[in-house]
Amino acid sequence: MKAQHYIKLDENKVECTLCPHNCVLKDGKSGICKVRSNHKGELITDNYGKISGYHFDPIEKKPLYHFYPGMDVLSIGSVGCNLHCQFCQNHEIAQTGVRNYPYLKELSPGSVVNAALRRENNIGIAYTYNEPLVFYEFMKDTALNAKQNGLKNVMVTNGFINREPMKSLVNFIDAFSVDLKAFTDVFYKKTTSSKLLPVLESLKTIKQSGKLLEITNLVIPTLNDNEEKFEEMVLWISKELGKDTVLHISRYHPMYKMNIKSTSAKTMFKLFEIAEGYLDFVYLGNLHSEKGQNTYCPACKKTVIERSGYYTKTNGIDKNGDCVYCNTNVIKYC
């Protein structure tokens, strides 16, 4: 399938303009993502319709806590990623290409949408598992089809994308779960082979579009757990995106090329406390704790959504997402 967002160059070369790597590729070569290739002077998306994962999940698993709580979503993924995170949690599919992963299933946009429509309690489709940006064309075709059929579209992404394709994304994606991996360019360069600024620009674009945005920050000991830098990050989120922006603070466990010990519960609770000073909605992930799971009304402070694992009780909000105690809107999409 011919890719979008690229420029033809001399000598049969192409420049991919989807993400800030802006890979310049000779004929027969693939980009950093391993799935966008130059075939005789045309940029091709090698993973179009090639699915590595296909499951119905609770929407809270993305994680999205403020988007149709208690509902399910059909989650699909492919292979490839434009980041090379040393702690990648899905490295089997994210850090490989089509030729090196033998378990791919070929699906059309229509077949994905039909499966989503058949499932009760399902709100739509989530593009996840590997980085959805690198199957941009399949995601777009599927999302537009889903939208025509009354389904919602959700994207779990690293946010490392150029401005123009990002501005296009917000036209067909309804909710974004974005990984803000740290708040220093040094971290992004050393541990992900990317940059921080494009991610911050993506966050602002999403917020300005009016689409739902939830941010996940995976806390890794010694690398991005500095309290001052964390406070700087949540202050930026509050000022640039709004204090109603949802933040998930997620606990790191050793994975892929990284063997640093798991983040301590003490660190998680301390960062949670810092974040609560700036943001209305802060949650803890990958941590067995009752703290940081429930949603509280920012006005009256009463519990409006209770969570235990992926079991969700929404007794404290009405059908419009308003607090039943004081009528403050808490959940925009429900």
Coordinates of C-alpha atoms in Angstrom, one line a residue:
M1 CA 0.0 0.0 0.0
K2 CA 1.4 3.4 -1.0
A3 CA 2.1 5.5 2.1
Q4 CA 1.0 9.1 2.8
H5 CA 3.3 11.9 4.0
Y6 CA 6.5 11.6 2.0
I7 CA 8.5 13.6 -0.6
K8 CA 10.1 12.2 -3.7
L9 CA 13.8 13.0 -4.1
D10 CA 16.4 12.6 -6.8
E11 CA 17.9 9.2 -7.6
N12 CA 14.8 7.3 -6.6
K13 CA 15.1 8.4 -3.0
V14 CA 12.2 9.4 -0.8
E15 CA 11.9 11.4 2.4
C16 CA 9.2 10.1 4.9
T17 CA 7.6 13.2 6.6
L18 CA 5.3 11.3 9.0
C19 CA 7.5 11.7 12.0
P20 CA 10.4 14.0 13.0
H21 CA 13.0 11.4 12.1
N22 CA 12.3 12.4 8.5
C23 CA 14.1 9.3 7.2
V24 CA 15.7 9.7 3.7
L25 CA 15.6 6.3 2.1
K26 CA 17.3 4.8 -0.9
D27 CA 15.4 2.3 -3.1
G28 CA 14.8 -0.9 -1.1
K29 CA 15.5 0.6 2.3
S30 CA 13.2 0.9 5.3
G31 CA 13.0 3.7 7.9
I32 CA 13.8 3.6 11.6
C33 CA 10.3 2.2 12.1
K34 CA 11.1 -0.9 10.0
V35 CA 7.7 -0.8 8.2
R36 CA 7.8 2.1 5.8
S37 CA 10.0 1.4 2.8
N38 CA 11.1 2.8 -0.5
H39 CA 10.0 0.7 -3.4
K40 CA 11.3 2.1 -6.7
G41 CA 10.9 5.7 -5.6
E42 CA 7.5 5.3 -3.8
L43 CA 7.1 5.1 -0.1
I44 CA 5.2 1.9 0.9
T45 CA 3.6 1.0 4.2
D46 CA 4.6 -2.7 4.6
N47 CA 2.3 -3.4 7.5
Y48 CA -1.0 -2.3 6.0
G49 CA -3.7 -4.6 7.3
K50 CA -1.2 -6.9 8.9
I51 CA -2.4 -7.4 12.5
S52 CA -0.4 -8.7 15.4
G53 CA -2.9 -8.3 18.1
Y54 CA -6.7 -8.3 18.1
H55 CA -8.6 -8.3 21.4
F56 CA -11.6 -6.8 23.2
D57 CA -10.4 -4.9 26.3
P58 CA -11.9 -2.8 29.0
I59 CA -11.3 0.9 27.9
E60 CA -9.6 1.4 31.3
K61 CA -6.7 -0.9 30.1
K62 CA -5.5 1.6 27.5
P63 CA -5.4 3.4 30.0
L64 CA -8.4 5.7 29.5
Y65 CA -10.4 6.5 32.6
H66 CA -12.5 9.4 31.3
F67 CA -13.7 8.0 28.1
Y68 CA -16.9 5.8 28.3
P69 CA -15.9 4.3 31.7
G70 CA -16.9 0.6 32.1
M71 CA -17.2 0.0 28.4
D72 CA -15.1 -2.3 26.1
V73 CA -13.1 -1.4 23.0
L74 CA -11.7 -3.6 20.2
S75 CA -7.9 -3.2 20.4
I76 CA -5.7 -3.9 17.3
G77 CA -2.0 -3.5 16.6
S78 CA 0.6 -4.4 14.0
V79 CA 4.4 -4.3 14.0
G80 CA 7.0 -1.6 14.1
C81 CA 7.7 1.6 16.0
N82 CA 9.4 4.9 15.4
L83 CA 11.0 4.9 18.8
H84 CA 13.6 2.5 20.2
C85 CA 12.8 2.5 23.9
Q86 CA 15.2 0.4 25.9
F87 CA 12.4 -0.5 28.2
C88 CA 9.8 -1.4 25.5
Q89 CA 7.0 -3.4 27.0
N90 CA 5.9 -4.8 23.5
H91 CA 9.3 -5.2 22.0
E92 CA 8.3 -8.5 20.3
I93 CA 6.0 -6.6 17.9
A94 CA 7.3 -3.0 18.2
Q95 CA 10.9 -3.6 17.5
T96 CA 10.5 -5.7 14.5
G97 CA 9.2 -5.6 10.9
V98 CA 6.8 -7.6 8.8
R99 CA 9.3 -10.1 7.6
N100 CA 10.5 -11.0 11.1
Y101 CA 7.1 -11.6 12.8
P102 CA 5.4 -14.7 11.5
Y103 CA 2.2 -14.4 13.4
L104 CA 0.5 -11.6 11.5
K105 CA -3.1 -11.9 10.4
E106 CA -4.4 -9.9 7.4
L107 CA -7.5 -7.9 7.9
S108 CA -9.3 -5.2 6.0
P109 CA -10.7 -2.0 7.6
G110 CA -14.2 -3.3 6.9
S111 CA -13.6 -6.6 8.7
V112 CA -12.3 -4.8 11.8
V113 CA -15.3 -2.5 11.9
N114 CA -17.7 -5.3 11.4
A115 CA -16.2 -7.2 14.4
A116 CA -16.5 -4.0 16.5
L117 CA -20.1 -3.6 15.6
R118 CA -21.1 -7.1 16.5
R119 CA -19.8 -6.9 20.1
E120 CA -22.2 -5.7 22.8
N121 CA -20.9 -3.1 25.2
N122 CA -18.2 -2.1 22.7
I123 CA -17.7 1.6 21.9
G124 CA -15.3 1.3 19.0
I125 CA -11.7 0.6 18.0
A126 CA -8.4 1.3 19.8
Y127 CA -5.2 1.4 17.8
T128 CA -2.5 0.2 20.2
Y129 CA 0.0 -2.5 21.1
N130 CA 2.8 -1.3 18.8
E131 CA 3.0 2.4 17.7
P132 CA -0.2 3.1 15.6
L133 CA 1.6 6.0 13.8
V134 CA 3.6 3.5 11.8
F135 CA 0.4 2.0 10.4
Y136 CA -1.1 5.4 9.9
E137 CA -2.8 4.6 6.6
F138 CA -4.6 1.5 7.8
M139 CA -5.6 3.3 11.0
K140 CA -7.0 6.2 9.0
D141 CA -9.0 3.9 6.6
T142 CA -10.3 1.9 9.5
A143 CA -11.1 4.9 11.7
L144 CA -13.0 6.7 8.9
N145 CA -15.1 3.5 8.3
A146 CA -15.7 3.2 12.0
K147 CA -16.8 6.8 12.3
Q148 CA -19.3 6.3 9.5
N149 CA -20.8 3.4 11.4
G150 CA -21.1 5.3 14.7
L151 CA -18.1 3.9 16.4
K152 CA -15.4 5.7 18.4
N153 CA -11.7 5.7 17.6
V154 CA -9.0 5.6 20.3
M155 CA -5.2 5.9 19.8
V156 CA -2.5 4.8 22.3
T157 CA 0.6 6.6 21.0
N158 CA 4.1 8.0 21.8
G159 CA 3.1 11.3 20.1
F160 CA 6.3 11.5 18.1
I161 CA 4.8 12.8 14.9
N162 CA 5.2 15.8 12.6
R163 CA 2.7 18.7 12.9
E164 CA 0.7 18.2 9.6
P165 CA -0.1 14.5 10.0
M166 CA -0.9 15.2 13.7
K167 CA -3.4 17.9 12.6
S168 CA -5.0 15.3 10.3
L169 CA -5.2 12.7 13.1
V170 CA -7.5 14.7 15.3
N171 CA -10.1 14.7 12.6
F172 CA -10.7 11.0 12.9
I173 CA -9.4 10.0 16.4
D174 CA -11.8 10.7 19.3
A175 CA -9.5 10.0 22.3
F176 CA -5.7 9.8 22.8
S177 CA -3.7 8.1 25.4
V178 CA -0.2 9.6 25.0
D179 CA 3.0 8.4 26.6
L180 CA 5.0 11.4 28.0
K181 CA 8.1 9.3 28.8
A182 CA 10.0 12.1 30.6
F183 CA 10.5 15.8 30.7
T184 CA 14.1 16.0 29.5
D185 CA 15.5 15.8 25.9
V186 CA 18.4 13.9 27.3
F187 CA 16.1 11.0 28.4
Y188 CA 14.4 11.0 25.0
K189 CA 17.6 10.9 23.1
K190 CA 19.4 8.3 25.3
T191 CA 16.6 5.8 26.0
T192 CA 14.2 6.2 23.1
S193 CA 16.3 7.6 20.2
S194 CA 13.9 10.5 19.7
K195 CA 13.2 14.0 21.0
L196 CA 10.9 15.6 23.6
L197 CA 9.6 18.7 21.8
P198 CA 7.6 17.1 19.1
V199 CA 5.7 15.1 21.7
L200 CA 4.9 18.3 23.6
E201 CA 3.6 19.9 20.4
S202 CA 1.4 16.8 19.8
L203 CA -0.1 17.1 23.3
K204 CA -0.9 20.8 22.6
T205 CA -2.5 20.0 19.2
I206 CA -4.7 17.3 20.8
K207 CA -5.8 19.6 23.6
Q208 CA -6.6 22.4 21.2
S209 CA -8.6 20.1 19.0
G210 CA -11.1 19.4 21.9
K211 CA -10.5 15.6 21.7
L212 CA -10.0 13.7 24.9
L213 CA -6.4 13.5 26.1
E214 CA -5.0 11.3 28.8
I215 CA -1.2 11.2 29.5
T216 CA 0.8 8.3 30.9
N217 CA 4.2 8.8 32.5
L218 CA 6.2 5.6 33.2
V219 CA 8.5 6.3 36.1
I220 CA 11.9 4.6 35.9
P221 CA 14.3 4.8 38.9
T222 CA 17.3 7.1 38.4
L223 CA 16.2 8.0 34.9
N224 CA 13.0 10.1 35.2
D225 CA 12.0 9.9 38.8
N226 CA 13.6 13.2 39.9
E227 CA 11.0 15.0 41.9
E228 CA 11.9 18.5 40.7
K229 CA 11.7 17.5 37.0
F230 CA 8.5 15.7 37.7
E231 CA 7.0 18.7 39.3
E232 CA 8.2 20.8 36.3
M233 CA 6.4 18.3 34.0
V234 CA 3.0 18.4 35.9
L235 CA 3.2 22.2 36.1
W236 CA 3.7 22.3 32.3
I237 CA 0.7 20.0 31.9
S238 CA -1.4 22.2 34.1
K239 CA -0.5 25.5 32.4
E240 CA -0.3 24.3 28.8
L241 CA -3.0 21.7 28.7
G242 CA -5.2 22.5 31.7
K243 CA -5.5 21.2 35.3
D244 CA -8.4 18.9 34.1
T245 CA -5.9 16.9 32.0
V246 CA -5.8 13.2 33.1
L247 CA -2.4 11.9 34.2
H248 CA -1.6 8.2 34.8
I249 CA 1.6 7.6 36.8
S250 CA 2.7 4.1 35.8
R251 CA 5.2 1.9 37.7
Y252 CA 8.2 0.6 35.7
H253 CA 9.3 -3.1 35.8
P254 CA 12.4 -4.5 34.1
M255 CA 11.8 -5.1 30.5
Y256 CA 13.6 -5.6 27.1
K257 CA 17.1 -4.1 27.4
M258 CA 16.7 -2.4 30.7
N259 CA 17.3 -4.2 34.0
I260 CA 17.0 -1.4 36.5
K261 CA 14.9 -2.5 39.5
S262 CA 11.2 -1.8 39.6
T263 CA 10.0 1.6 40.8
S264 CA 9.3 1.6 44.6
A265 CA 5.8 2.2 45.9
K266 CA 7.3 5.0 48.0
T267 CA 8.4 6.9 44.9
M268 CA 5.1 6.3 43.2
F269 CA 3.1 7.7 46.1
K270 CA 5.4 10.7 46.4
L271 CA 5.0 11.6 42.7
F272 CA 1.3 11.1 43.0
E273 CA 1.2 13.6 45.9
I274 CA 3.1 16.1 43.8
A275 CA 0.9 15.7 40.8
E276 CA -2.3 16.1 42.9
G277 CA -1.1 19.6 43.8
Y278 CA -1.4 20.7 40.1
L279 CA -4.0 18.4 38.4
D280 CA -7.5 17.4 39.2
F281 CA -7.3 13.8 37.9
V282 CA -4.2 11.7 38.8
Y283 CA -4.1 7.9 38.8
L284 CA -1.5 5.2 39.6
G285 CA -0.8 2.3 37.3
N286 CA 1.0 -1.1 37.5
L287 CA 0.8 -0.8 41.3
H288 CA -1.3 -2.9 43.6
S289 CA -2.9 -0.1 45.6
E290 CA -6.3 1.2 46.4
K291 CA -4.9 4.7 46.2
G292 CA -4.9 6.4 42.8
Q293 CA -7.7 4.3 41.3
N294 CA -10.9 6.2 41.9
T295 CA -12.2 9.4 40.3
Y296 CA -13.3 12.2 42.6
C297 CA -15.4 15.2 41.7
P298 CA -13.0 18.2 41.5
A299 CA -15.7 20.4 43.0
C300 CA -17.2 18.5 45.9
K301 CA -14.4 15.9 46.2
K302 CA -16.8 13.0 46.5
T303 CA -16.1 9.6 44.9
V304 CA -17.9 9.4 41.6
I305 CA -16.2 6.4 39.9
E306 CA -14.8 3.4 41.8
R307 CA -12.3 1.0 40.3
S308 CA -11.0 -2.3 41.3
G309 CA -8.7 -3.7 38.7
Y310 CA -10.7 -3.3 35.5
Y311 CA -14.1 -3.5 37.3
T312 CA -15.7 0.0 37.2
K313 CA -18.6 1.4 39.2
T314 CA -20.0 4.7 37.9
N315 CA -22.7 5.3 40.5
G316 CA -21.5 8.8 41.2
I317 CA -22.1 10.2 37.7
D318 CA -25.3 10.5 35.7
K319 CA -25.8 9.7 32.0
N320 CA -24.2 13.1 31.1
G321 CA -21.1 12.5 33.2
D322 CA -22.2 15.0 35.8
C323 CA -21.5 14.5 39.5
V324 CA -24.8 13.3 41.2
Y325 CA -23.9 15.2 44.3
C326 CA -23.2 18.7 43.0
N327 CA -23.9 18.5 39.2
T328 CA -20.4 19.4 38.2
N329 CA -19.4 17.8 34.9
V330 CA -16.7 15.2 35.5
I331 CA -16.7 12.9 32.5
K332 CA -17.2 14.5 29.1
Y333 CA -17.6 11.2 27.3
C334 CA -19.9 8.6 28.9

